[in-house]
PDB file of C-alpha atoms in Angstrom:
ATOM      1  CA  MET A 185       3.798 -56.069 -36.976  1.00  0.00           C
ATOM      2  CA  ALA A 186       1.306 -53.867 -38.787  1.00  0.00           C
ATOM      3  CA  LEU A 187       3.288 -54.186 -42.033  1.00  0.00           C
ATOM      4  CA  GLY A 188       2.974 -57.964 -41.694  1.00  0.00           C
ATOM      5  CA  VAL A 189      -0.769 -57.592 -41.162  1.00  0.00           C
ATOM      6  CA  TYR A 190      -0.998 -55.491 -44.335  1.00  0.00           C
ATOM      7  CA  GLY A 191       0.790 -58.270 -46.244  1.00  0.00           C
ATOM      8  CA  ALA A 192      -1.312 -61.082 -44.775  1.00  0.00           C
ATOM      9  CA  LEU A 193      -4.547 -59.265 -45.565  1.00  0.00           C
ATOM     10  CA  SER A 194      -3.391 -58.561 -49.113  1.00  0.00           C
ATOM     11  CA  GLU A 195      -2.522 -62.250 -49.634  1.00  0.00           C
ATOM     12  CA  ARG A 196      -6.095 -63.094 -48.667  1.00  0.00           C
ATOM     13  CA  GLY A 197      -7.574 -60.522 -51.031  1.00  0.00           C
ATOM     14  CA  LEU A 198      -8.638 -58.193 -48.222  1.00  0.00           C
ATOM     15  CA  ARG A 199      -8.221 -54.419 -48.387  1.00  0.00           C
ATOM     16  CA  VAL A 200      -7.215 -51.972 -45.647  1.00  0.00           C
ATOM     17  CA  PRO A 201      -9.415 -50.213 -44.475  1.00  0.00           C
ATOM     18  CA  ASP A 202     -12.303 -51.371 -46.684  1.00  0.00           C
ATOM     19  CA  ASP A 203     -12.386 -54.925 -45.311  1.00  0.00           C
ATOM     20  CA  MET A 204     -10.256 -54.645 -42.161  1.00  0.00           C
ATOM     21  CA  SER A 205      -9.004 -51.730 -40.064  1.00  0.00           C
ATOM     22  CA  VAL A 206      -5.424 -51.853 -38.785  1.00  0.00           C
ATOM     23  CA  VAL A 207      -3.992 -49.846 -35.873  1.00  0.00           C
ATOM     24  CA  GLY A 208      -0.310 -49.866 -34.955  1.00  0.00           C
ATOM     25  CA  PHE A 209       1.608 -48.776 -31.893  1.00  0.00           C
ATOM     26  CA  ASP A 210       4.625 -46.461 -31.387  1.00  0.00           C
ATOM     27  CA  ASP A 211       3.981 -44.177 -34.395  1.00  0.00           C
ATOM     28  CA  LEU A 212       7.173 -45.180 -36.163  1.00  0.00           C
ATOM     29  CA  PRO A 213       8.171 -42.756 -38.961  1.00  0.00           C
ATOM     30  CA  GLU A 214       7.423 -45.447 -41.564  1.00  0.00           C
ATOM     31  CA  SER A 215       3.776 -45.502 -40.463  1.00  0.00           C
ATOM     32  CA  ARG A 216       2.919 -42.501 -42.598  1.00  0.00           C
ATOM     33  CA  TRP A 217       4.511 -44.025 -45.733  1.00  0.00           C
ATOM     34  CA  LEU A 218       2.488 -47.254 -45.789  1.00  0.00           C
ATOM     35  CA  THR A 219      -0.414 -47.476 -48.223  1.00  0.00           C
ATOM     36  CA  PRO A 220      -2.777 -46.545 -46.738  1.00  0.00           C
ATOM     37  CA  PRO A 221      -0.948 -44.608 -43.996  1.00  0.00           C
ATOM     38  CA  LEU A 222      -1.176 -46.448 -40.676  1.00  0.00           C
ATOM     39  CA  THR A 223      -3.378 -45.224 -37.836  1.00  0.00           C
ATOM     40  CA  THR A 224      -1.258 -45.608 -34.714  1.00  0.00           C
ATOM     41  CA  ILE A 225      -0.837 -44.857 -31.026  1.00  0.00           C
ATOM     42  CA  ARG A 226       1.855 -42.301 -30.209  1.00  0.00           C
ATOM     43  CA  GLN A 227       3.652 -42.628 -26.875  1.00  0.00           C
ATOM     44  CA  PRO A 228       5.251 -39.621 -25.128  1.00  0.00           C
ATOM     45  CA  LEU A 229       8.853 -40.872 -25.523  1.00  0.00           C
ATOM     46  CA  SER A 230      10.533 -37.749 -24.105  1.00  0.00           C
ATOM     47  CA  GLU A 231       8.252 -37.793 -21.068  1.00  0.00           C
ATOM     48  CA  MET A 232       8.883 -41.526 -20.615  1.00  0.00           C
ATOM     49  CA  ALA A 233      12.648 -40.962 -20.686  1.00  0.00           C
ATOM     50  CA  ALA A 234      12.454 -38.038 -18.247  1.00  0.00           C
ATOM     51  CA  THR A 235      10.257 -40.025 -15.852  1.00  0.00           C
ATOM     52  CA  ALA A 236      12.607 -43.031 -15.974  1.00  0.00           C
ATOM     53  CA  THR A 237      15.621 -40.776 -15.384  1.00  0.00           C
ATOM     54  CA  ARG A 238      13.990 -39.142 -12.344  1.00  0.00           C
ATOM     55  CA  LEU A 239      13.153 -42.598 -10.949  1.00  0.00           C
ATOM     56  CA  LEU A 240      16.714 -43.829 -11.503  1.00  0.00           C
ATOM     57  CA  VAL A 241      18.253 -40.773  -9.816  1.00  0.00           C
ATOM     58  CA  ARG A 242      15.865 -41.142  -6.898  1.00  0.00           C
ATOM     59  CA  MET A 243      16.812 -44.804  -6.477  1.00  0.00           C
ATOM     60  CA  MET A 244      20.549 -44.010  -6.775  1.00  0.00           C
ATOM     61  CA  ASP A 245      20.042 -41.544  -3.910  1.00  0.00           C
ATOM     62  CA  GLY A 246      18.750 -44.450  -1.824  1.00  0.00           C
ATOM     63  CA  LYS A 247      15.116 -43.339  -1.968  1.00  0.00           C
ATOM     64  CA  ARG A 248      12.190 -45.544  -2.775  1.00  0.00           C
ATOM     65  CA  PRO A 249      10.019 -44.904  -5.827  1.00  0.00           C
ATOM     66  CA  GLU A 250       7.083 -42.606  -5.133  1.00  0.00           C
ATOM     67  CA  GLY A 251       4.640 -45.245  -6.354  1.00  0.00           C
ATOM     68  CA  THR A 252       4.406 -48.571  -8.100  1.00  0.00           C
ATOM     69  CA  ARG A 253       2.807 -47.172 -11.224  1.00  0.00           C
ATOM     70  CA  THR A 254       3.264 -44.134 -13.429  1.00  0.00           C
ATOM     71  CA  GLU A 255       0.659 -43.400 -16.063  1.00  0.00           C
ATOM     72  CA  LEU A 256       1.482 -41.197 -19.035  1.00  0.00           C
ATOM     73  CA  SER A 257      -0.894 -40.113 -21.762  1.00  0.00           C
ATOM     74  CA  THR A 258      -0.843 -41.537 -25.276  1.00  0.00           C
ATOM     75  CA  ARG A 259      -2.394 -40.121 -28.426  1.00  0.00           C
ATOM     76  CA  LEU A 260      -4.271 -41.745 -31.281  1.00  0.00           C
ATOM     77  CA  VAL A 261      -2.883 -40.574 -34.636  1.00  0.00           C
ATOM     78  CA  GLU A 262      -5.644 -41.202 -37.156  1.00  0.00           C
ATOM     79  CA  ARG A 263      -4.516 -41.955 -40.680  1.00  0.00           C
ATOM     80  CA  GLY A 264      -5.977 -43.981 -43.528  1.00  0.00           C
ATOM     81  CA  SER A 265      -5.842 -47.549 -42.183  1.00  0.00           C
ATOM     82  CA  THR A 266      -9.060 -47.389 -40.197  1.00  0.00           C
ATOM     83  CA  GLY A 267     -12.576 -47.226 -41.549  1.00  0.00           C
ATOM     84  CA  ARG A 268     -16.062 -46.779 -40.269  1.00  0.00           C
ATOM     85  CA  ALA A 269     -17.504 -49.764 -38.391  1.00  0.00           C
ATOM     86  CA  ARG A 270     -20.104 -51.744 -40.291  1.00  0.00           C
ATOM     87  CA  ALA A 271     -23.476 -52.507 -38.771  1.00  0.00           C
TER      88      ALA A 271
END
């Protein structure tokens, strides 16, 4: 999606991050190769997989989930696609 935003902004003569900041999600490997490199949110994929596996095993053992919501931390990876806010 962010790559499409880069293209749409370019077509309109707008520059990232000078005219518009762009933030992506998932921190795909390609994010660092865009020009400028994409600021993105990194999810804890290994922790997500481990949590889902524990939940699945628990349910296969006939037990109910411990809760209805599990919250895991994410991390902002700052790169070159975001600029300072203008007043």
